PDB file of C-alpha atoms in Angstrom:
ATOM      1  CA  UNK A   1     -23.279   9.991   2.497  1.00  0.00           C
ATOM      2  CA  UNK A   2     -24.684   6.814   3.496  1.00  0.00           C
ATOM      3  CA  UNK A   3     -23.051   5.541   6.615  1.00  0.00           C
ATOM      4  CA  UNK A   4     -22.220   2.044   5.079  1.00  0.00           C
ATOM      5  CA  UNK A   5     -19.788   3.733   2.580  1.00  0.00           C
ATOM      6  CA  UNK A   6     -18.699   6.032   6.082  1.00  0.00           C
ATOM      7  CA  UNK A   7     -18.111   2.087   7.817  1.00  0.00           C
ATOM      8  CA  UNK A   8     -16.190   1.238   5.335  1.00  0.00           C
ATOM      9  CA  UNK A   9     -13.997   3.847   4.525  1.00  0.00           C
ATOM     10  CA  UNK A  10     -13.133   4.110   8.030  1.00  0.00           C
ATOM     11  CA  UNK A  11     -13.127   0.230   8.134  1.00  0.00           C
ATOM     12  CA  UNK A  12     -10.106  -0.146   5.351  1.00  0.00           C
ATOM     13  CA  UNK A  13      -8.252   3.211   7.307  1.00  0.00           C
ATOM     14  CA  UNK A  14      -8.066   1.409  10.634  1.00  0.00           C
ATOM     15  CA  UNK A  15      -7.156  -1.760   8.497  1.00  0.00           C
ATOM     16  CA  UNK A  16      -4.327  -0.467   6.120  1.00  0.00           C
ATOM     17  CA  UNK A  17      -3.279   2.143   9.387  1.00  0.00           C
ATOM     18  CA  UNK A  18      -2.678  -0.998  11.014  1.00  0.00           C
ATOM     19  CA  UNK A  19      -0.990  -2.934   8.887  1.00  0.00           C
ATOM     20  CA  UNK A  20       0.892  -0.745   7.680  1.00  0.00           C
ATOM     21  CA  UNK A  21       2.527   0.183  10.852  1.00  0.00           C
ATOM     22  CA  UNK A  22       2.418  -2.886  12.451  1.00  0.00           C
ATOM     23  CA  UNK A  23       4.624  -4.738   9.141  1.00  0.00           C
ATOM     24  CA  UNK A  24       6.651  -1.488   8.269  1.00  0.00           C
ATOM     25  CA  UNK A  25       4.588  -1.923   5.023  1.00  0.00           C
ATOM     26  CA  UNK A  26       2.115  -4.082   3.661  1.00  0.00           C
ATOM     27  CA  UNK A  27      -0.960  -0.934   3.349  1.00  0.00           C
ATOM     28  CA  UNK A  28      -1.144  -1.556  -0.122  1.00  0.00           C
ATOM     29  CA  UNK A  29      -1.799  -5.474   0.165  1.00  0.00           C
ATOM     30  CA  UNK A  30      -5.305  -4.322   1.740  1.00  0.00           C
ATOM     31  CA  UNK A  31      -5.882  -1.002   0.853  1.00  0.00           C
ATOM     32  CA  UNK A  32      -6.143  -1.994  -2.887  1.00  0.00           C
ATOM     33  CA  UNK A  33      -8.461  -4.811  -2.711  1.00  0.00           C
ATOM     34  CA  UNK A  34     -10.281  -3.716  -0.312  1.00  0.00           C
ATOM     35  CA  UNK A  35     -11.144  -0.446  -2.095  1.00  0.00           C
ATOM     36  CA  UNK A  36     -11.776  -2.109  -5.589  1.00  0.00           C
ATOM     37  CA  UNK A  37     -14.401  -5.113  -3.756  1.00  0.00           C
ATOM     38  CA  UNK A  38     -16.187  -3.130  -1.043  1.00  0.00           C
ATOM     39  CA  UNK A  39     -16.154  -0.155  -2.298  1.00  0.00           C
ATOM     40  CA  UNK A  40     -16.053  -0.287  -6.286  1.00  0.00           C
ATOM     41  CA  UNK A  41     -12.976   1.986  -7.087  1.00  0.00           C
ATOM     42  CA  UNK A  42     -11.150   0.911 -10.190  1.00  0.00           C
ATOM     43  CA  UNK A  43      -7.952  -0.717 -10.679  1.00  0.00           C
ATOM     44  CA  UNK A  44      -6.034   2.440 -12.175  1.00  0.00           C
ATOM     45  CA  UNK A  45      -7.608   4.633  -9.039  1.00  0.00           C
ATOM     46  CA  UNK A  46      -7.372   1.885  -6.503  1.00  0.00           C
ATOM     47  CA  UNK A  47      -3.766   2.174  -6.877  1.00  0.00           C
ATOM     48  CA  UNK A  48      -3.230   5.339  -7.103  1.00  0.00           C
ATOM     49  CA  UNK A  49      -4.734   6.052  -4.105  1.00  0.00           C
ATOM     50  CA  UNK A  50      -3.714   3.396  -1.901  1.00  0.00           C
ATOM     51  CA  UNK A  51      -0.153   5.211  -2.506  1.00  0.00           C
ATOM     52  CA  UNK A  52      -1.984   8.956  -1.060  1.00  0.00           C
ATOM     53  CA  UNK A  53      -3.830   6.960   1.570  1.00  0.00           C
ATOM     54  CA  UNK A  54      -0.496   5.504   2.565  1.00  0.00           C
ATOM     55  CA  UNK A  55       1.529   8.276   2.722  1.00  0.00           C
ATOM     56  CA  UNK A  56       0.296  10.023   5.891  1.00  0.00           C
ATOM     57  CA  UNK A  57       0.125   6.766   7.347  1.00  0.00           C
ATOM     58  CA  UNK A  58       3.910   5.898   6.772  1.00  0.00           C
ATOM     59  CA  UNK A  59       4.836   8.884   7.932  1.00  0.00           C
ATOM     60  CA  UNK A  60       2.985   8.344  11.710  1.00  0.00           C
ATOM     61  CA  UNK A  61       4.147   5.235  11.367  1.00  0.00           C
ATOM     62  CA  UNK A  62       8.510   6.732  10.508  1.00  0.00           C
ATOM     63  CA  UNK A  63       8.062   8.930  12.841  1.00  0.00           C
ATOM     64  CA  UNK A  64       7.605   6.379  15.615  1.00  0.00           C
ATOM     65  CA  UNK A  65      10.680   3.823  14.058  1.00  0.00           C
ATOM     66  CA  UNK A  66      13.227   6.665  14.160  1.00  0.00           C
ATOM     67  CA  UNK A  67      11.968   8.023  17.737  1.00  0.00           C
ATOM     68  CA  UNK A  68      12.295   4.826  18.829  1.00  0.00           C
ATOM     69  CA  UNK A  69      16.295   4.232  17.569  1.00  0.00           C
ATOM     70  CA  UNK A  70      14.326   1.364  15.207  1.00  0.00           C
ATOM     71  CA  UNK A  71      15.707   2.606  11.813  1.00  0.00           C
ATOM     72  CA  UNK A  72      18.858   1.276  10.578  1.00  0.00           C
ATOM     73  CA  UNK A  73      20.431   4.343   8.931  1.00  0.00           C
ATOM     74  CA  UNK A  74      23.235   2.550   6.273  1.00  0.00           C
ATOM     75  CA  UNK A  75      20.480   0.997   4.571  1.00  0.00           C
ATOM     76  CA  UNK A  76      17.745   3.796   5.253  1.00  0.00           C
ATOM     77  CA  UNK A  77      19.937   5.625   2.827  1.00  0.00           C
ATOM     78  CA  UNK A  78      20.670   3.733   0.977  1.00  0.00           C
ATOM     79  CA  UNK A  79      17.010   2.372  -0.851  1.00  0.00           C
ATOM     80  CA  UNK A  80      14.979   6.689  -1.051  1.00  0.00           C
ATOM     81  CA  UNK A  81      16.800   6.941  -4.259  1.00  0.00           C
ATOM     82  CA  UNK A  82      15.966   3.743  -6.215  1.00  0.00           C
ATOM     83  CA  UNK A  83      12.927   3.305  -4.699  1.00  0.00           C
ATOM     84  CA  UNK A  84      12.096   7.050  -5.291  1.00  0.00           C
ATOM     85  CA  UNK A  85      13.157   6.136  -9.096  1.00  0.00           C
ATOM     86  CA  UNK A  86      11.158   2.784  -8.425  1.00  0.00           C
ATOM     87  CA  UNK A  87       8.086   4.759  -7.158  1.00  0.00           C
ATOM     88  CA  UNK A  88       8.032   7.701 -10.948  1.00  0.00           C
ATOM     89  CA  UNK A  89       9.401   4.150 -13.077  1.00  0.00           C
ATOM     90  CA  UNK A  90       5.862   2.740 -11.169  1.00  0.00           C
ATOM     91  CA  UNK A  91       3.900   5.654 -11.117  1.00  0.00           C
ATOM     92  CA  UNK A  92       4.672   6.050 -15.270  1.00  0.00           C
ATOM     93  CA  UNK A  93       3.764   1.952 -16.209  1.00  0.00           C
ATOM     94  CA  UNK A  94       0.376   2.545 -13.970  1.00  0.00           C
ATOM     95  CA  UNK A  95      -0.875   4.799 -16.339  1.00  0.00           C
ATOM     96  CA  UNK A  96      -0.187   2.211 -19.866  1.00  0.00           C
ATOM     97  CA  UNK A  97      -0.987  -1.129 -18.295  1.00  0.00           C
ATOM     98  CA  UNK A  98      -4.301  -1.795 -18.614  1.00  0.00           C
ATOM     99  CA  UNK A  99      -6.616  -2.891 -15.472  1.00  0.00           C
ATOM    100  CA  UNK A 100      -6.878  -6.380 -16.586  1.00  0.00           C
ATOM    101  CA  UNK A 101      -2.720  -6.274 -16.732  1.00  0.00           C
ATOM    102  CA  UNK A 102      -2.766  -4.664 -13.816  1.00  0.00           C
ATOM    103  CA  UNK A 103      -5.037  -7.332 -10.776  1.00  0.00           C
ATOM    104  CA  UNK A 104      -2.480  -9.742 -12.333  1.00  0.00           C
ATOM    105  CA  UNK A 105       0.679  -8.749 -12.152  1.00  0.00           C
ATOM    106  CA  UNK A 106      -0.866  -7.370  -8.439  1.00  0.00           C
ATOM    107  CA  UNK A 107      -1.758 -11.026  -7.263  1.00  0.00           C
ATOM    108  CA  UNK A 108       1.488 -12.261  -8.740  1.00  0.00           C
ATOM    109  CA  UNK A 109       3.039 -10.310  -5.934  1.00  0.00           C
ATOM    110  CA  UNK A 110       0.736 -10.807  -3.476  1.00  0.00           C
ATOM    111  CA  UNK A 111       1.404 -14.622  -4.435  1.00  0.00           C
ATOM    112  CA  UNK A 112       4.343 -14.684  -4.419  1.00  0.00           C
ATOM    113  CA  UNK A 113       4.647 -12.335  -1.257  1.00  0.00           C
ATOM    114  CA  UNK A 114       2.543 -14.770   0.841  1.00  0.00           C
ATOM    115  CA  UNK A 115       4.931 -18.338  -0.592  1.00  0.00           C
ATOM    116  CA  UNK A 116       7.983 -16.010   0.614  1.00  0.00           C
ATOM    117  CA  UNK A 117       6.519 -15.695   3.782  1.00  0.00           C
ATOM    118  CA  UNK A 118       4.357 -19.179   4.362  1.00  0.00           C
ATOM    119  CA  UNK A 119       8.342 -20.556   2.952  1.00  0.00           C
TER     120      UNK A 119
END
């Protein structure tokens, strides 16, 4: 593996982990475009890989948040089940969605999230 690609892996990991840890989400919004643009990863594999990347990052962040008493358990426990079902549905839909449609849906969600944050 060449040094430039190795550097890109580390950079993507550092930025994704920092964003995920700082904001409690958003790692995928960094990891997916970075893997596509910097590493040339195919669209579907980038989305699936982002989930696999974010799992350990989330475990580390969750440990920190839980140990410092930042978690609202009444909300968390109520949302987990729906999140797990939604994750299953989303993973199934990923395999059926063409790459160009997936890219547009992802971009739309990113734009909506940005606008909601601004306004």
